[in-house]
Tab-separated table of C-alpha atoms in Angstrom:
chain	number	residue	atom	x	y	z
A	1	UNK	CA	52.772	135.179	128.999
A	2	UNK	CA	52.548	135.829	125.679
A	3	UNK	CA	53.699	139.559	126.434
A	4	UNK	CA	56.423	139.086	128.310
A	5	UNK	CA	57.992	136.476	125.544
A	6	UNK	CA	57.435	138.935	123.178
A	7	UNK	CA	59.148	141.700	124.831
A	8	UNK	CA	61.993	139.185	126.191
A	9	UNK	CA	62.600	138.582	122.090
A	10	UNK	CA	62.562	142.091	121.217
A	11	UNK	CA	64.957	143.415	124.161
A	12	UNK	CA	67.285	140.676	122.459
A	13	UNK	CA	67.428	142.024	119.158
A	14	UNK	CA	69.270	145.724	120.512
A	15	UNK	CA	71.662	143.616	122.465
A	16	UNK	CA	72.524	141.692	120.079
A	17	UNK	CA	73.019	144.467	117.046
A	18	UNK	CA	75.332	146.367	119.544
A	19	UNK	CA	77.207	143.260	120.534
A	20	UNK	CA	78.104	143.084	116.702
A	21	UNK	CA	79.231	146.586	116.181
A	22	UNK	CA	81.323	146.408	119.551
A	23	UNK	CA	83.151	143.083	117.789
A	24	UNK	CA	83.343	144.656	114.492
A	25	UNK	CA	84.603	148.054	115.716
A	26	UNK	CA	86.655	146.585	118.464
A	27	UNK	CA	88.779	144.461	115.766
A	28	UNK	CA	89.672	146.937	113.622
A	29	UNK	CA	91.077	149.113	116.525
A	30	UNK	CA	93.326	145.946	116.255
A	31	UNK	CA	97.346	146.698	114.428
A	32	UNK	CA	97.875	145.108	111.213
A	33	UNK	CA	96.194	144.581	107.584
A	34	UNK	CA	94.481	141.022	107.402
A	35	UNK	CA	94.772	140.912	103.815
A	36	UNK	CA	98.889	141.622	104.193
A	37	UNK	CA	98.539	138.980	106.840
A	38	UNK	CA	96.595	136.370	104.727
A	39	UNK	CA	99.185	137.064	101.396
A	40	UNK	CA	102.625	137.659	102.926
A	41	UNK	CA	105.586	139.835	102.585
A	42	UNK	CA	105.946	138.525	98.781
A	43	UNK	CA	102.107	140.091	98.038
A	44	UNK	CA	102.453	143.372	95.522
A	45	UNK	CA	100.038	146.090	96.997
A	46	UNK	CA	97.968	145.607	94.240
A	47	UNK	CA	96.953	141.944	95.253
A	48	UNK	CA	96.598	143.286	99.036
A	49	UNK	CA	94.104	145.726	97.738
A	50	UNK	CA	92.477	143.607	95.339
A	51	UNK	CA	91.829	141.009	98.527
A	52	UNK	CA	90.956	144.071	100.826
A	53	UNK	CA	88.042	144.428	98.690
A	54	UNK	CA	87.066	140.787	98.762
A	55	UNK	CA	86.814	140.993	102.087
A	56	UNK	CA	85.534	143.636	102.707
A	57	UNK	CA	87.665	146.037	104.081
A	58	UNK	CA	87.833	148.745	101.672
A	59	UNK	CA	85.608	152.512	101.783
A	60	UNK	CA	84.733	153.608	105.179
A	61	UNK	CA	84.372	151.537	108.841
A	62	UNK	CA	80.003	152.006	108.435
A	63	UNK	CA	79.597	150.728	104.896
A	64	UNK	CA	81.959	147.904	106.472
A	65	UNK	CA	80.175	147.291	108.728
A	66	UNK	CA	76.326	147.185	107.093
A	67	UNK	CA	78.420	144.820	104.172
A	68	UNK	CA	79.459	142.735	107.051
A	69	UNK	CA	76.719	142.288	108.549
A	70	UNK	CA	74.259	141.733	105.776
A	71	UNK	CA	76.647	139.042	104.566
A	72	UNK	CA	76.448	137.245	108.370
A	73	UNK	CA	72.206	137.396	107.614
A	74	UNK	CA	72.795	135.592	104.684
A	75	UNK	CA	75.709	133.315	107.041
A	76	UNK	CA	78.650	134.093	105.398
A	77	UNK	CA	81.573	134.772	107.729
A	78	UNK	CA	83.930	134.777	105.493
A	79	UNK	CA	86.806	132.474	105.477
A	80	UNK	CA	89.767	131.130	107.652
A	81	UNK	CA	92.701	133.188	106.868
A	82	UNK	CA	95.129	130.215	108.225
A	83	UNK	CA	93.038	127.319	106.778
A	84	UNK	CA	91.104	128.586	104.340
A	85	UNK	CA	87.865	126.761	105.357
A	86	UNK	CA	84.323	128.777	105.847
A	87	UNK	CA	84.181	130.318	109.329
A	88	UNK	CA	80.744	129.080	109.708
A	89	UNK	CA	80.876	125.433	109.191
A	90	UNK	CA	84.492	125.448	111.307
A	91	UNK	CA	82.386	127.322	114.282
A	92	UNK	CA	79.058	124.914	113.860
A	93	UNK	CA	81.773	121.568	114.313
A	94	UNK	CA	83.889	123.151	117.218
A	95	UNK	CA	80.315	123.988	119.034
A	96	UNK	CA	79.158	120.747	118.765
A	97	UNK	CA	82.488	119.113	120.688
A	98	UNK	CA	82.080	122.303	123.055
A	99	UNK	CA	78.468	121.925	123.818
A	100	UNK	CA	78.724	118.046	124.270
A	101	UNK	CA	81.136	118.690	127.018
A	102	UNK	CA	79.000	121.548	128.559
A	103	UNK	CA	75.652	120.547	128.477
A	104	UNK	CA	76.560	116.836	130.001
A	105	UNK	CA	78.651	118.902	132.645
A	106	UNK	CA	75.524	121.318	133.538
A	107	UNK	CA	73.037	118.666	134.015
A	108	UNK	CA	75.079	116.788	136.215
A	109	UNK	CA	76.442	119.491	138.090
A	110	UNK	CA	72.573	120.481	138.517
A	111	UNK	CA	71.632	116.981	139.573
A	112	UNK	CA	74.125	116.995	142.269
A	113	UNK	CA	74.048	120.727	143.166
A	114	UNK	CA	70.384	121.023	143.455
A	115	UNK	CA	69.807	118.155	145.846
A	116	UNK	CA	72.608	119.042	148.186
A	117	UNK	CA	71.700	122.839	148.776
A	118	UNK	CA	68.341	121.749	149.518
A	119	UNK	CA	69.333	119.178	152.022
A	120	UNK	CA	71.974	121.384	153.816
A	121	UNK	CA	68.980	124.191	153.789
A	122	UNK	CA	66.572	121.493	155.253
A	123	UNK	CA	69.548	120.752	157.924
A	124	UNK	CA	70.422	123.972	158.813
A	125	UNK	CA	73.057	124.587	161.688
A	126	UNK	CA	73.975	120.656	161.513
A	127	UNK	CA	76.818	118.823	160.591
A	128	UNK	CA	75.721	118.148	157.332
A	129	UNK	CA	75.101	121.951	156.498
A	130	UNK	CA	78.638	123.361	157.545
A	131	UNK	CA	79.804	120.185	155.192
A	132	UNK	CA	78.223	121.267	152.296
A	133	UNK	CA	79.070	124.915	152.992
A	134	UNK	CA	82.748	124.268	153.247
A	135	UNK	CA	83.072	122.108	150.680
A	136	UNK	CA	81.234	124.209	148.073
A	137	UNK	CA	83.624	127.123	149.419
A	138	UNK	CA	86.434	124.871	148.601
A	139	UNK	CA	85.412	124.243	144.902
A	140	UNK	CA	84.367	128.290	144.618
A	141	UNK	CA	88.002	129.203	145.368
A	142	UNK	CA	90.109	126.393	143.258
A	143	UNK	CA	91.170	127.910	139.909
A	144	UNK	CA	89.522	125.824	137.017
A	145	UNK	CA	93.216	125.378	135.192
A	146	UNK	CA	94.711	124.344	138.415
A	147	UNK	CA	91.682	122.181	138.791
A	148	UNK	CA	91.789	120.636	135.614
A	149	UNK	CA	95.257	120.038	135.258
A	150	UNK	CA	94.863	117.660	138.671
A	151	UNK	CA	92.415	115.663	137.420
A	152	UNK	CA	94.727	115.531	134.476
A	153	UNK	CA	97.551	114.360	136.729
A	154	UNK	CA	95.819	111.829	138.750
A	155	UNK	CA	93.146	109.954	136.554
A	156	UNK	CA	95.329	110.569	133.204
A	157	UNK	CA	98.945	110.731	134.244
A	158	UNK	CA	99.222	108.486	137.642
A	159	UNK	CA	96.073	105.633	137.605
A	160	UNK	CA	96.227	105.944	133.412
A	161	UNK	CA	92.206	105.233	133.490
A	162	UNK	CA	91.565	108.020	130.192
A	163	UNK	CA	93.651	109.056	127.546
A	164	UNK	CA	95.400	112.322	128.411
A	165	UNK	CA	95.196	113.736	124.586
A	166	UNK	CA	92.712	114.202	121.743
A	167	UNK	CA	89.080	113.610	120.802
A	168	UNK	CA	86.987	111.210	119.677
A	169	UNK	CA	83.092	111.851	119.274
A	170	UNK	CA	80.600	110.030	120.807
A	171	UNK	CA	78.673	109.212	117.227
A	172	UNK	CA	82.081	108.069	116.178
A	173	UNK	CA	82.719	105.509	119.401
A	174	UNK	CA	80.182	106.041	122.072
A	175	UNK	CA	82.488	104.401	124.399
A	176	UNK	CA	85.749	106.225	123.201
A	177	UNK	CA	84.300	109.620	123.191
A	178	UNK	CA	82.822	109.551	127.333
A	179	UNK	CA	86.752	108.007	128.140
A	180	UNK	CA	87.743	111.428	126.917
A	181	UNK	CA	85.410	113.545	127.701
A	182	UNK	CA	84.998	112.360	131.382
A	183	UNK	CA	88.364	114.322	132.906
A	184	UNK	CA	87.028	117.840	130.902
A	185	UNK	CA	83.111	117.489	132.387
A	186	UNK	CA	84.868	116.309	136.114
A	187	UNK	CA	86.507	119.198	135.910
A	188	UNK	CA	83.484	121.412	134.841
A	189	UNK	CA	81.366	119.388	137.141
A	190	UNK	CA	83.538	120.523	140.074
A	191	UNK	CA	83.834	123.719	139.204
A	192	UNK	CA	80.146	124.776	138.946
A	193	UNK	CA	79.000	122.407	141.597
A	194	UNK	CA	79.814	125.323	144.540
A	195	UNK	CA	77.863	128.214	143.393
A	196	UNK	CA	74.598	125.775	142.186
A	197	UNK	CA	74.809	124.245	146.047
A	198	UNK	CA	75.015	127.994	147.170
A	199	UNK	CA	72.159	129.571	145.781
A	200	UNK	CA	69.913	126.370	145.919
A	201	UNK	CA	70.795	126.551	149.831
A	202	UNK	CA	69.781	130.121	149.961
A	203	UNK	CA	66.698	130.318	148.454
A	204	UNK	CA	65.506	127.031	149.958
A	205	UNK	CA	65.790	128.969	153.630
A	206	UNK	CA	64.576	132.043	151.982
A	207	UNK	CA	61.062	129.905	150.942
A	208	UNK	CA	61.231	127.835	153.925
A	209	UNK	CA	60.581	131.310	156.099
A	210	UNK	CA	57.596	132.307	154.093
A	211	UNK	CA	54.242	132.093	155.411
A	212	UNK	CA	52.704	129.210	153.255
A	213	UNK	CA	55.360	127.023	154.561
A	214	UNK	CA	54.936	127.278	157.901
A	215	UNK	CA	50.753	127.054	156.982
A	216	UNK	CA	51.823	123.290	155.437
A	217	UNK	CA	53.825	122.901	158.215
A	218	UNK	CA	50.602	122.965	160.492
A	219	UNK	CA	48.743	120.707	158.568
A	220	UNK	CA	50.613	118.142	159.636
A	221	UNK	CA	52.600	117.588	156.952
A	222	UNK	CA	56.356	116.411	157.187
A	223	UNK	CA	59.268	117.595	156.647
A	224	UNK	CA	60.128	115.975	153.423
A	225	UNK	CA	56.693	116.919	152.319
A	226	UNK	CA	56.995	119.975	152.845
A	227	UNK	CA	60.301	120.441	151.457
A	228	UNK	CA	59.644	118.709	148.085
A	229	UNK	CA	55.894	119.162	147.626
A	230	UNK	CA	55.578	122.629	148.439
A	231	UNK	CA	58.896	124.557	148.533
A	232	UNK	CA	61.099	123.317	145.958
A	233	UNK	CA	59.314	124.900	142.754
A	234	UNK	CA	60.122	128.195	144.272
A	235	UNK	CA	63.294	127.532	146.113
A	236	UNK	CA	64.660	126.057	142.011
A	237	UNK	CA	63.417	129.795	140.225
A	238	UNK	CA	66.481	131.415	141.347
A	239	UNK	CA	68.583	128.305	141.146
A	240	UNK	CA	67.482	127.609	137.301
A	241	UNK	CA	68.496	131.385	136.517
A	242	UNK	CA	72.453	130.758	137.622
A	243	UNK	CA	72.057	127.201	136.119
A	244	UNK	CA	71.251	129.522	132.722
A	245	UNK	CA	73.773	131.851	133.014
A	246	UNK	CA	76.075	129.070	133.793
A	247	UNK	CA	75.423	127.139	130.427
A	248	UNK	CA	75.439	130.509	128.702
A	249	UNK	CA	78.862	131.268	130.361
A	250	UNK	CA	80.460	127.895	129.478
A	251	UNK	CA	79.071	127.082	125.798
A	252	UNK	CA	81.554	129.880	125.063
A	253	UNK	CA	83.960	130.707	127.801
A	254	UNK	CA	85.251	126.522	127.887
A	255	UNK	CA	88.240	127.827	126.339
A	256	UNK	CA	90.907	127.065	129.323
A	257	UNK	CA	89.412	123.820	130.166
A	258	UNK	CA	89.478	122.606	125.957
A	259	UNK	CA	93.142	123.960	126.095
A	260	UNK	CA	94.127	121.946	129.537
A	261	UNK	CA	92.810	118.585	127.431
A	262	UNK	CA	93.257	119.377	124.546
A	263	UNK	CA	89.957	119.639	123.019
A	264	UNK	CA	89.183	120.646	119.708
A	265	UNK	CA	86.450	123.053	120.641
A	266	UNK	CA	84.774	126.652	120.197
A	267	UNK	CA	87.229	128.084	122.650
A	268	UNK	CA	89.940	126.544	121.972
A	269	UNK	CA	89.429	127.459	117.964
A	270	UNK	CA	88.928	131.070	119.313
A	271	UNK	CA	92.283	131.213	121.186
A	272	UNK	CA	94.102	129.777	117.966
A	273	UNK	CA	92.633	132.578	115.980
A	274	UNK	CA	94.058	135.019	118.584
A	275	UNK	CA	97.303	133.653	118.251
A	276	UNK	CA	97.250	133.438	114.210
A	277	UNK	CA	95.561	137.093	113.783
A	278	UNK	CA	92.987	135.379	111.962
A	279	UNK	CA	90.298	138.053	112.016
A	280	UNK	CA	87.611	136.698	110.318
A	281	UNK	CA	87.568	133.243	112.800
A	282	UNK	CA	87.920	135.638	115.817
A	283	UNK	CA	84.756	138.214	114.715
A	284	UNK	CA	82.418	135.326	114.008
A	285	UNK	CA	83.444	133.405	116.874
A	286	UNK	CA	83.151	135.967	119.740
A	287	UNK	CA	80.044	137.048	117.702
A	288	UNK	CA	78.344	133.418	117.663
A	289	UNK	CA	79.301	132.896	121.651
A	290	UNK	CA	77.499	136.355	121.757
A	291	UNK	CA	74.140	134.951	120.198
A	292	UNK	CA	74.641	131.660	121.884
A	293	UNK	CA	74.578	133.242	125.483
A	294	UNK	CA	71.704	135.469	124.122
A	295	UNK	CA	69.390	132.736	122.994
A	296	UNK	CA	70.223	130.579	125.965
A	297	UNK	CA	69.265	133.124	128.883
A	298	UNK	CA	66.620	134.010	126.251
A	299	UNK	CA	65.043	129.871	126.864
A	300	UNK	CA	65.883	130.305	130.626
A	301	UNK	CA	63.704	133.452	130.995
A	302	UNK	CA	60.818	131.972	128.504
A	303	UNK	CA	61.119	128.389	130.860
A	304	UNK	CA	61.078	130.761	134.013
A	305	UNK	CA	57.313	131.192	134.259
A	306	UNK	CA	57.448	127.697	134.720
A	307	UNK	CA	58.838	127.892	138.425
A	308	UNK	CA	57.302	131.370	138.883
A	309	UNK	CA	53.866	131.491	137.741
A	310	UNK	CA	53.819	135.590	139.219
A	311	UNK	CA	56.169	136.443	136.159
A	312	UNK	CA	53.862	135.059	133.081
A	313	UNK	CA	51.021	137.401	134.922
């Protein structure tokens, strides 16, 4: 166990150094001077250059990049270009509203999921199996705009049951914050639910055919036994693994669904920058989604031997 955490942490540390020279190299391949960006047309060259410095962007592209990233070890990521704020601090707030919304969406998209592939497994060939196929089908092929801008329409627009614009967090008003956060997690909720229901459906027949299972079977044991005391552990191990990547995915790729409703999240923040060619937000966003989704498949695959004792072995 303790071997395979060990070497789980340092495959991490590679991936994650050549993440941050893809970003930094990547954005400088990008036309236009930040520092012309961040003073204006009315800027002499001598104040461009002066700020060039400042931030870095003076002598060649590998000194830049060792200066840039021993400043992010010490967690400076410079500042805002269009605000002015510390990138840091403005990425830590934005998580927090993204991550809210994600989290609460996973878990109850894994609640729901999780149950239902099982019990369409368990009823193979029925009615209830080819309804939870199609239907998970259905939510696998709706576009998560299109999906998110009905919900918009009908719970927002026509019954008027949440507010259709801004934020409000749930330490601020508890009540306030889940009336608009519901219509963005509905709309995540539905659009993970389909490939959770999949793969817990497939692996639940894949355990179901093994040997053991049909040993418990014998015993006398019934179905529901069987199914919950004996092949579920196994039948989740693959499930938890999407359920990971899924998180991973969405604590930094949320950025359509915060733009539908207006959310004042990571990726939302991440498509301002884009628009405003603000550099320095862009880099240390795309790099902290980067370390996010590392350190969160990172927990899935240290949980894992949990469901899987053959992996800690």
């Amino acid at each position: 166990m303790g071997r395979f955490l060990l070497g789980r942490l340092l495959q991490a540390v590679p991936t994650l150094i050549i993440v941050s020279a893809a970003i930094f190299f990547a954005m400088r391949l990008i036309p236009g001077d930040p520092a012309s960006v961040m003073l204006g047309d009315l800027a002499t060259p001598e104040q461009v250059e002066a700020l060039r410095r400042e931030m870095g962007l003076s002598g060649a592209l590998p000194s830049q990049y060792l200066t840039w990233l021993s400043h992010i070890f010490s967690g400076d990521f410079g500042k805002s270009i269009s605000s002015g704020e510390h990138v840091l601090p403005l990425m830590l707030d934005r998580f927090a509203v993204s991550a809210t919304i994600v989290v609460t969406a996973v878990v109850f998209a894994a609640l729901i999921a999780v149950p239902a592939g099982m019990f369409a497994a368990w009823k193979q060939g029925s009615f209830a199996d080819y309804g939870t196929v199609a239907l998970s089908t259905l939510l696998l092929s709706i576009p998560s705009f299109w999906l998110g801008l009905m919900i918009l329409l009908v719970f927002g627009m026509w019954l008027e049951w949440f507010p259709v614009i801004g934020y409000v967090s749930l330490s601020e008003s508890f009540r306030q914050g889940v009336l608009f956060i519901f219509m963005p997690v509905l709309t995540l909720i539905m659009v993970e639910l389909g490939p959770i229901v999949r793969m817990a459906r497939a692996s639940t027949i894949e355990v179901s055919r093994l040997e053991y299972i049909t040993h418990a079977r014998a015993k006398g044991l019934s179905e529901s036994e069987v199914m919950w005391r004996h092949a579920f552990r196994n039948a989740f191990a693959p499930t938890w693994t999407l359920i990971g990547l899924i998180l991973g995915g969405l604590l930094g790729g949320i950025a359509i669904t915060e733009t539908v409703f207006t959310i004042p999240g990571l990726g939302r923040l991440l498509v301002e920058a884009i628009y405003a060619r603000d550099y320095p937000v862009v880099q240390g966003c795309i790099l902290f989604i980067s370390v996010i989704y590392v350190i969160v498949n990172l927990v899935v695959d240290m949980l894992y031997p949990l469901f899987d004792p053959k992996i800690a072995q």
